[in-house]
Short mmCIF file of C-alpha atoms and ligand atoms in Angstrom, two decimals:
data_model
loop_
_atom_site.label_atom_id
_atom_site.label_comp_id
_atom_site.label_asym_id
_atom_site.label_seq_id
_atom_site.Cartn_x
_atom_site.Cartn_y
_atom_site.Cartn_z
CA MET A 1 316.23 212.62 24.10
CA GLN A 2 312.96 210.99 22.56
CA ASP A 3 313.72 209.06 18.87
CA ARG A 4 311.20 209.51 16.77
CA TYR A 5 309.93 205.26 17.58
CA GLY A 6 309.54 206.62 21.00
CA HIS A 7 312.78 205.04 22.78
CA ARG A 8 314.31 206.94 25.66
CA ILE A 9 317.55 207.79 25.81
CA SER A 10 319.17 208.02 29.23
CA TYR A 11 321.54 205.26 29.03
CA LEU A 12 324.97 206.00 27.20
CA ARG A 13 327.60 202.53 27.23
CA VAL A 14 330.95 204.53 27.18
CA SER A 15 334.16 203.01 25.41
CA ILE A 16 337.29 204.14 26.47
CA THR A 17 339.21 201.19 24.60
CA ASP A 18 339.64 198.94 21.76
CA ARG A 19 342.87 197.29 23.37
CA CYS A 20 341.86 194.06 24.98
CA ASN A 21 344.21 191.98 26.69
CA GLU A 22 342.37 188.62 25.61
CA ARG A 23 340.64 187.44 21.73
CA CYS A 24 337.67 186.18 22.38
CA GLY A 25 336.57 184.76 18.98
CA TYR A 26 333.02 186.27 18.41
CA CYS A 27 334.34 188.88 18.90
CA MET A 28 338.09 189.93 18.21
CA PRO A 29 338.18 187.50 14.80
CA GLN A 30 341.89 185.89 14.67
CA GLU A 31 343.18 188.29 11.78
CA LEU A 32 346.31 190.76 13.24
CA GLN A 33 344.41 193.09 14.94
CA GLU A 34 345.70 196.35 14.58
CA TRP A 35 345.27 198.82 17.58
CA LEU A 36 343.45 202.73 16.96
CA PRO A 37 346.83 205.12 17.82
CA ARG A 38 346.22 206.82 21.18
CA HIS A 39 345.67 210.66 19.57
CA GLU A 40 342.93 208.71 17.29
CA ILE A 41 341.53 207.68 20.76
CA LEU A 42 339.34 210.28 22.89
CA SER A 43 341.37 211.49 25.98
CA TYR A 44 339.62 211.40 29.15
CA GLU A 45 338.28 215.37 29.20
CA GLU A 46 336.90 215.06 25.92
CA THR A 47 335.18 211.96 26.83
CA LEU A 48 333.79 213.57 30.24
CA ARG A 49 332.73 216.47 28.08
CA ILE A 50 330.52 213.96 25.70
CA MET A 51 329.38 212.19 28.69
CA ARG A 52 328.09 215.80 30.15
CA ILE A 53 326.70 216.81 26.67
CA ALA A 54 324.12 213.71 27.25
CA VAL A 55 323.65 214.00 30.85
CA ALA A 56 322.25 217.87 29.53
CA LEU A 57 319.79 216.26 27.27
CA GLY A 58 318.43 212.74 30.05
CA VAL A 59 321.74 210.44 30.05
CA SER A 60 321.72 209.54 33.38
CA LYS A 61 322.69 206.20 33.19
CA VAL A 62 326.44 205.59 31.74
CA ARG A 63 328.70 202.30 31.37
CA ILE A 64 332.39 202.42 30.92
CA THR A 65 333.89 199.34 27.71
CA GLY A 66 335.86 198.41 25.70
CA GLY A 67 337.83 196.71 24.34
CA GLU A 68 338.65 195.36 28.67
CA PRO A 69 338.80 198.88 29.97
CA LEU A 70 340.82 198.04 32.19
CA THR A 71 344.09 198.50 30.38
CA ARG A 72 343.58 201.69 29.97
CA ARG A 73 346.20 203.81 31.70
CA GLY A 74 344.23 206.23 34.26
CA ILE A 75 341.25 204.23 34.49
CA ILE A 76 340.76 204.77 38.22
CA ASP A 77 340.75 208.67 38.21
CA PHE A 78 339.37 208.73 35.25
CA VAL A 79 336.15 206.93 36.54
CA ARG A 80 336.36 208.88 39.96
CA GLN A 81 335.52 212.08 37.73
CA ILE A 82 332.08 210.24 36.82
CA PRO A 83 330.11 211.36 40.19
CA ALA A 84 330.46 214.84 39.69
CA ILE A 85 328.38 214.92 36.89
CA ARG A 86 325.71 214.75 39.05
CA GLN A 87 322.83 213.82 37.20
CA ILE A 88 324.68 210.38 36.96
CA THR A 89 322.54 208.30 39.23
CA SER A 90 324.06 204.71 38.40
CA ILE A 91 327.83 203.68 36.83
CA GLY A 92 328.53 200.23 35.63
CA LEU A 93 331.76 198.99 34.44
CA SER A 94 331.95 196.13 32.09
CA THR A 95 335.23 194.04 32.42
CA ASN A 96 336.61 190.64 31.16
CA GLY A 97 337.44 190.20 35.22
CA THR A 98 341.36 189.23 34.57
CA LEU A 99 342.82 192.13 36.11
CA LEU A 100 340.50 193.06 39.15
CA ALA A 101 342.36 191.24 41.37
CA ARG A 102 345.56 192.98 40.57
CA GLU A 103 347.02 194.97 43.33
CA ILE A 104 347.11 198.76 42.63
CA ALA A 105 348.81 199.65 45.37
CA PRO A 106 349.89 198.14 48.66
CA GLY A 107 346.29 196.55 49.49
CA GLU A 108 344.22 197.78 47.36
CA THR A 109 342.83 195.87 44.74
CA MET A 110 341.46 197.32 40.99
CA ALA A 111 338.28 196.13 42.33
CA LYS A 112 337.95 198.15 45.37
CA ALA A 113 339.71 201.11 43.93
CA LEU A 114 336.96 201.27 41.50
CA CYS A 115 333.93 201.07 43.60
CA ASP A 116 335.88 203.29 45.88
CA ALA A 117 335.41 205.89 42.07
CA GLY A 118 332.34 205.61 42.58
CA VAL A 119 331.49 202.16 40.05
CA GLN A 120 328.18 201.08 41.43
CA SER A 121 327.61 198.04 39.01
CA LEU A 122 329.45 195.73 37.37
CA ASN A 123 329.40 193.23 34.85
CA ILE A 124 332.07 190.45 34.42
CA SER A 125 331.86 188.03 31.11
CA LEU A 126 332.30 184.16 31.59
CA ASP A 127 330.88 181.45 29.08
CA THR A 128 332.65 178.69 31.71
CA LEU A 129 333.97 177.28 34.50
CA ASP A 130 336.09 174.78 32.46
CA PRO A 131 339.77 176.19 32.16
CA GLU A 132 340.88 174.98 29.31
CA ILE A 133 337.55 175.99 26.95
CA TYR A 134 337.80 179.10 28.49
CA SER A 135 341.55 179.26 26.92
CA GLN A 136 339.20 178.07 23.72
CA ILE A 137 337.26 180.95 24.05
CA THR A 138 339.16 183.69 24.62
CA GLY A 139 343.01 182.39 23.46
CA ARG A 140 343.80 183.37 26.73
CA ASP A 141 345.02 181.15 29.63
CA PHE A 142 343.77 183.90 32.58
CA HIS A 143 340.32 181.54 33.56
CA ALA A 144 342.22 181.68 37.56
CA GLN A 145 342.67 185.44 37.35
CA VAL A 146 339.07 185.86 36.37
CA LEU A 147 338.18 183.87 39.32
CA ALA A 148 339.91 185.87 41.64
CA GLY A 149 338.78 188.59 40.02
CA ILE A 150 335.08 188.00 40.93
CA ASP A 151 335.78 187.02 44.40
CA ALA A 152 337.99 191.23 44.45
CA ALA A 153 334.88 191.98 43.05
CA ILE A 154 332.85 189.86 46.20
CA GLY A 155 335.18 191.83 48.98
CA ALA A 156 335.21 195.35 47.01
CA GLY A 157 331.82 196.06 47.94
CA PHE A 158 329.96 197.06 44.86
CA GLU A 159 326.20 197.59 45.01
CA GLN A 160 325.50 194.83 42.15
CA ILE A 161 327.62 192.57 40.12
CA LYS A 162 326.44 190.75 36.91
CA MET A 163 327.75 187.82 35.17
CA ASN A 164 327.67 187.59 31.40
CA ALA A 165 328.31 184.34 29.56
CA VAL A 166 327.25 183.98 25.69
CA LEU A 167 325.83 181.32 24.90
CA MET A 168 327.54 178.68 21.97
CA ARG A 169 326.66 175.46 21.37
CA GLY A 170 329.22 172.94 21.41
CA ARG A 171 331.23 175.24 23.59
CA ASN A 172 329.33 175.78 27.03
CA GLU A 173 326.09 174.77 26.69
CA ASN A 174 326.83 171.84 29.38
CA GLN A 175 328.17 175.56 31.55
CA LEU A 176 324.62 176.80 32.06
CA LEU A 177 324.03 174.34 35.50
CA PRO A 178 328.07 174.91 36.85
CA LEU A 179 327.61 178.78 36.13
CA ILE A 180 323.68 178.91 37.73
CA GLU A 181 325.35 177.14 40.52
CA PHE A 182 328.62 179.28 40.68
CA ALA A 183 326.34 182.46 40.77
CA ALA A 184 323.98 180.68 43.27
CA ALA A 185 327.30 180.58 45.60
CA ARG A 186 327.99 184.00 45.48
CA LYS A 187 324.77 186.02 44.87
CA LEU A 188 326.21 187.57 41.67
CA LEU A 189 322.80 188.20 38.58
CA LEU A 190 323.33 185.66 36.17
CA ARG A 191 322.90 186.66 32.27
CA PHE A 192 323.02 183.47 29.24
CA ILE A 193 323.29 186.13 26.23
CA GLU A 194 322.69 184.88 22.20
CA LEU A 195 325.84 185.25 20.49
CA MET A 196 324.93 188.21 17.58
CA PRO A 197 327.31 188.82 14.81
CA VAL A 198 328.77 191.98 16.00
CA SER A 199 332.41 191.57 14.40
CA THR A 200 332.00 189.31 11.38
CA THR A 201 329.08 187.23 10.52
CA GLU A 202 331.44 184.26 10.16
CA VAL A 203 331.56 184.18 14.43
CA LEU A 204 327.43 183.05 14.48
CA ASN A 205 326.23 179.86 12.23
CA GLU A 206 323.53 177.74 12.61
CA SER A 207 325.82 174.58 14.50
CA ASN A 208 327.34 177.14 16.68
CA PHE A 209 324.20 179.28 17.48
CA MET A 210 322.04 178.63 20.62
CA SER A 211 318.99 180.34 21.94
CA VAL A 212 318.10 181.80 25.19
CA MET A 213 314.51 179.55 24.36
CA GLU A 214 316.99 176.62 23.92
CA ALA A 215 319.28 177.74 27.19
CA LYS A 216 316.29 178.52 29.16
CA ARG A 217 314.62 174.85 28.06
CA LEU A 218 318.08 173.05 29.24
CA VAL A 219 318.06 175.47 32.95
CA GLU A 220 314.02 174.03 33.17
CA SER A 221 316.18 171.09 32.09
CA ALA A 222 317.36 170.39 35.69
CA TYR A 223 315.29 173.16 37.63
CA GLY A 224 311.71 172.79 36.69
CA SER A 225 309.37 175.47 34.62
CA LEU A 226 311.61 178.71 35.42
CA ILE A 227 308.94 181.40 36.73
CA PRO A 228 309.03 185.17 34.53
CA ASP A 229 309.85 188.05 37.04
CA THR A 230 308.66 190.44 34.90
CA GLU A 231 308.65 192.80 37.56
CA PHE A 232 312.87 192.51 37.81
CA ARG A 233 314.56 195.27 34.94
CA THR A 234 318.15 196.27 35.19
CA ASN A 235 319.53 198.23 32.60
CA GLY A 236 318.77 196.63 29.53
CA PRO A 237 317.01 194.12 27.60
CA ALA A 238 317.26 191.38 29.73
CA ILE A 239 314.14 189.11 30.51
CA TYR A 240 314.64 187.96 33.97
CA TYR A 241 313.29 184.55 35.86
CA GLN A 242 313.22 182.75 38.63
CA ILE A 243 314.87 179.60 39.56
CA PRO A 244 311.87 177.26 41.71
CA GLY A 245 312.71 177.19 45.31
CA ARG A 246 315.28 179.51 45.80
CA PRO A 247 315.95 183.39 46.14
CA GLN A 248 317.76 182.84 42.12
CA ARG A 249 316.78 184.57 39.29
CA VAL A 250 318.75 184.21 35.81
CA GLY A 251 318.62 186.70 32.93
CA PHE A 252 318.38 185.59 29.08
CA ILE A 253 319.60 188.74 26.75
CA GLY A 254 318.12 187.27 23.02
CA ALA A 255 319.27 189.30 20.93
CA MET A 256 318.54 187.80 18.09
CA THR A 257 315.62 185.59 18.49
CA ASN A 258 313.87 187.83 20.74
CA MET A 259 311.40 189.92 17.94
CA HIS A 260 309.92 192.72 21.24
CA PHE A 261 314.63 192.71 21.83
CA CYS A 262 314.40 196.92 20.51
CA GLU A 263 311.18 197.62 21.87
CA ASN A 264 312.36 199.21 24.97
CA CYS A 265 316.21 199.85 23.76
CA ASN A 266 317.34 203.63 25.69
CA LYS A 267 320.89 203.42 24.73
CA LEU A 268 323.11 205.34 22.66
CA ARG A 269 326.94 203.88 22.35
CA LEU A 270 329.88 206.36 22.20
CA THR A 271 333.51 204.25 20.81
CA CYS A 272 336.69 205.00 22.14
CA ASP A 273 337.54 206.84 18.17
CA GLY A 274 334.64 209.25 19.60
CA LYS A 275 332.01 207.87 17.40
CA LEU A 276 328.56 208.02 18.58
CA ARG A 277 326.27 204.79 17.43
CA PRO A 278 322.45 205.07 17.94
CA CYS A 279 322.48 200.67 17.86
CA LEU A 280 324.84 197.74 18.20
CA GLY A 281 323.14 196.92 15.20
CA SER A 282 322.81 198.27 13.05
CA TYR A 283 326.30 199.99 10.35
CA LEU A 284 325.25 204.11 11.92
CA GLU A 285 327.84 206.02 13.25
CA PHE A 286 328.71 209.43 13.70
CA ASP A 287 331.70 211.05 14.30
CA ILE A 288 331.73 213.72 17.56
CA MET A 289 334.89 213.44 17.32
CA GLN A 290 335.38 216.10 14.96
CA PRO A 291 333.28 219.08 16.03
CA LEU A 292 334.73 218.46 19.09
CA ARG A 293 338.09 218.62 18.29
CA ALA A 294 337.05 221.81 16.16
CA GLY A 295 336.15 223.98 19.18
CA ALA A 296 331.87 222.98 18.90
CA SER A 297 330.54 224.47 21.45
CA ASP A 298 328.20 222.52 23.73
CA GLU A 299 325.39 223.70 21.95
CA GLU A 300 326.08 222.51 18.92
CA LEU A 301 327.13 219.06 20.29
CA LYS A 302 323.96 218.74 22.39
CA GLN A 303 322.49 218.88 18.47
CA PHE A 304 324.78 216.90 17.08
CA PHE A 305 323.19 213.95 19.87
CA LEU A 306 319.49 215.55 18.82
CA ASN A 307 321.17 214.44 15.10
CA VAL A 308 322.16 211.00 16.38
CA VAL A 309 319.22 210.29 18.23
CA ASP A 310 316.83 210.81 15.57
CA ARG A 311 318.56 208.60 13.34
CA LYS A 312 317.71 205.52 15.70
CA PRO A 313 316.43 202.64 13.99
CA ARG A 314 313.80 200.81 14.89
CA GLU A 315 315.83 197.42 15.53
CA HIS A 316 318.65 195.92 14.85
CA ASP A 317 319.67 194.72 11.57
CA PHE A 318 321.21 191.10 13.02
CA ARG A 319 317.91 189.20 11.93
CA HIS A 320 318.26 190.79 7.98
CA ASN A 321 321.31 192.25 5.80
CA TYR A 322 323.73 193.42 8.88
CA GLN A 323 327.22 194.13 7.32
CA PRO A 324 329.64 194.30 10.66
CA ASN A 325 332.08 197.00 9.70
CA ARG A 326 333.53 196.76 13.07
CA LYS A 327 334.73 194.44 16.00
CA MET A 328 332.96 194.03 19.04
CA VAL A 329 335.64 194.67 20.35
CA ALA A 330 336.13 198.57 19.03
CA ILE A 331 332.27 199.45 19.42
CA GLY A 332 331.81 198.47 22.98
CA GLY A 333 329.68 195.15 24.04
N1 LIG B 401 335.95 193.48 27.62
C1 LIG B 401 334.76 193.42 28.67
C2 LIG B 401 334.38 191.81 29.04
O1 LIG B 401 334.95 191.57 28.17
O2 LIG B 401 333.00 192.32 29.54
C3 LIG B 401 334.14 194.33 28.14
C4 LIG B 401 333.64 194.27 26.38
S1 LIG B 401 333.36 193.06 25.81
C5 LIG B 401 332.94 193.53 23.85
C6 LIG B 401 331.50 193.45 26.20
C7 LIG B 401 330.65 192.23 26.22
O3 LIG B 401 330.60 191.63 24.79
C8 LIG B 401 331.28 190.68 26.62
O4 LIG B 401 330.14 190.21 27.84
C9 LIG B 401 331.12 190.21 25.79
O5 LIG B 401 330.65 188.91 25.95
C10 LIG B 401 330.07 190.55 24.58
N2 LIG B 401 330.39 190.27 23.49
C11 LIG B 401 330.98 190.35 22.43
N3 LIG B 401 330.81 189.87 21.56
C12 LIG B 401 329.78 189.44 21.15
C13 LIG B 401 328.94 188.60 20.00
N4 LIG B 401 329.25 188.20 19.32
N5 LIG B 401 328.22 188.29 20.40
C14 LIG B 401 327.78 188.39 21.80
N6 LIG B 401 328.39 189.22 22.95
C15 LIG B 401 329.32 189.75 22.56
FE1 LIG B 402 338.43 191.07 25.12
FE2 LIG B 402 335.61 191.56 25.58
FE3 LIG B 402 336.24 190.92 23.43
FE4 LIG B 402 336.89 188.79 24.70
S1 LIG B 402 334.72 190.22 25.13
S2 LIG B 402 337.95 189.83 23.23
S3 LIG B 402 338.33 190.01 26.54
S4 LIG B 402 336.50 193.36 24.81
#
């Protein structure tokens, strides 16, 4: 699948729930959160069918996300069915980490079960090592669980574990170096992400926004000039650098300030309520649940996908007049 701007689509982000056990202000602004009723959420079977359609059109990488995907019942059995879609070469999952250390069977953590079920790469969000600040950011007191979750993930044997930290001036700029040291000690790949106005435009303002350039300068003031590592790429738009004198890379995801951010975009998103979104930073979304539940054939669903790809914008609208119509938690990050 290729759009009119030359973006080749190989990656599907699949959100399986809009629910979450945390309340990060940038993702789920504080007003009363109403979860979608169960029947408005794609069943796992429906989700797997859509994934098969995407794969038939060239998607080879999927990432399961949410909301918090580990809060949805049956996740392990769901994930176990993904490797049976043979053309999928990369299965990832994004999580806040709070439930990874939970024992789901005697001696078996959620992390181990996910790894055994076929998840190869895990993204764990952690914006700070300070439990107090963590509670302020996430609205929950789960810092210790996340640290235990990271240990459980390391013990589980994933091919790759990444840590994602959202940059927020006044909140975590003093945490960049501690996070780098934390990641180094555990051999995890850390990425810093610019705050995006995804949920409401108010989540981002001049006083709390910190650019990746600024974060990079802060990091360089401690470690010296970072060495660009242009060869190294993961599936996303992060730019990676080597920290001088050590075998550690850090990534920077500059959705707001990197003018080339969208050039190599390879993604489509599927929301848990069955909307295909050609771009995170565009209000465009297309309801694939409706034709699916109305009995559409595989060929019709393929055509639906192709039509969505055809509407993929050249770049996101975040810098212009983006009008959020969904909270991040209900899109799937
Ligand atoms: N609950 C999981 C988690 O927290 O990793 C998965 C879903 S969450 C929506 C995915 C990622 O989106 C997280 O790393 C989170 O920090 C990021 N995110 C949420 N809102 C954001 C925003 N306004 N700007 C930048 N990143 C955001
Ligand atoms: Fe939940 Fe993740 Fe959003 Fe935080 S970022 S509210 S953990 S979905």
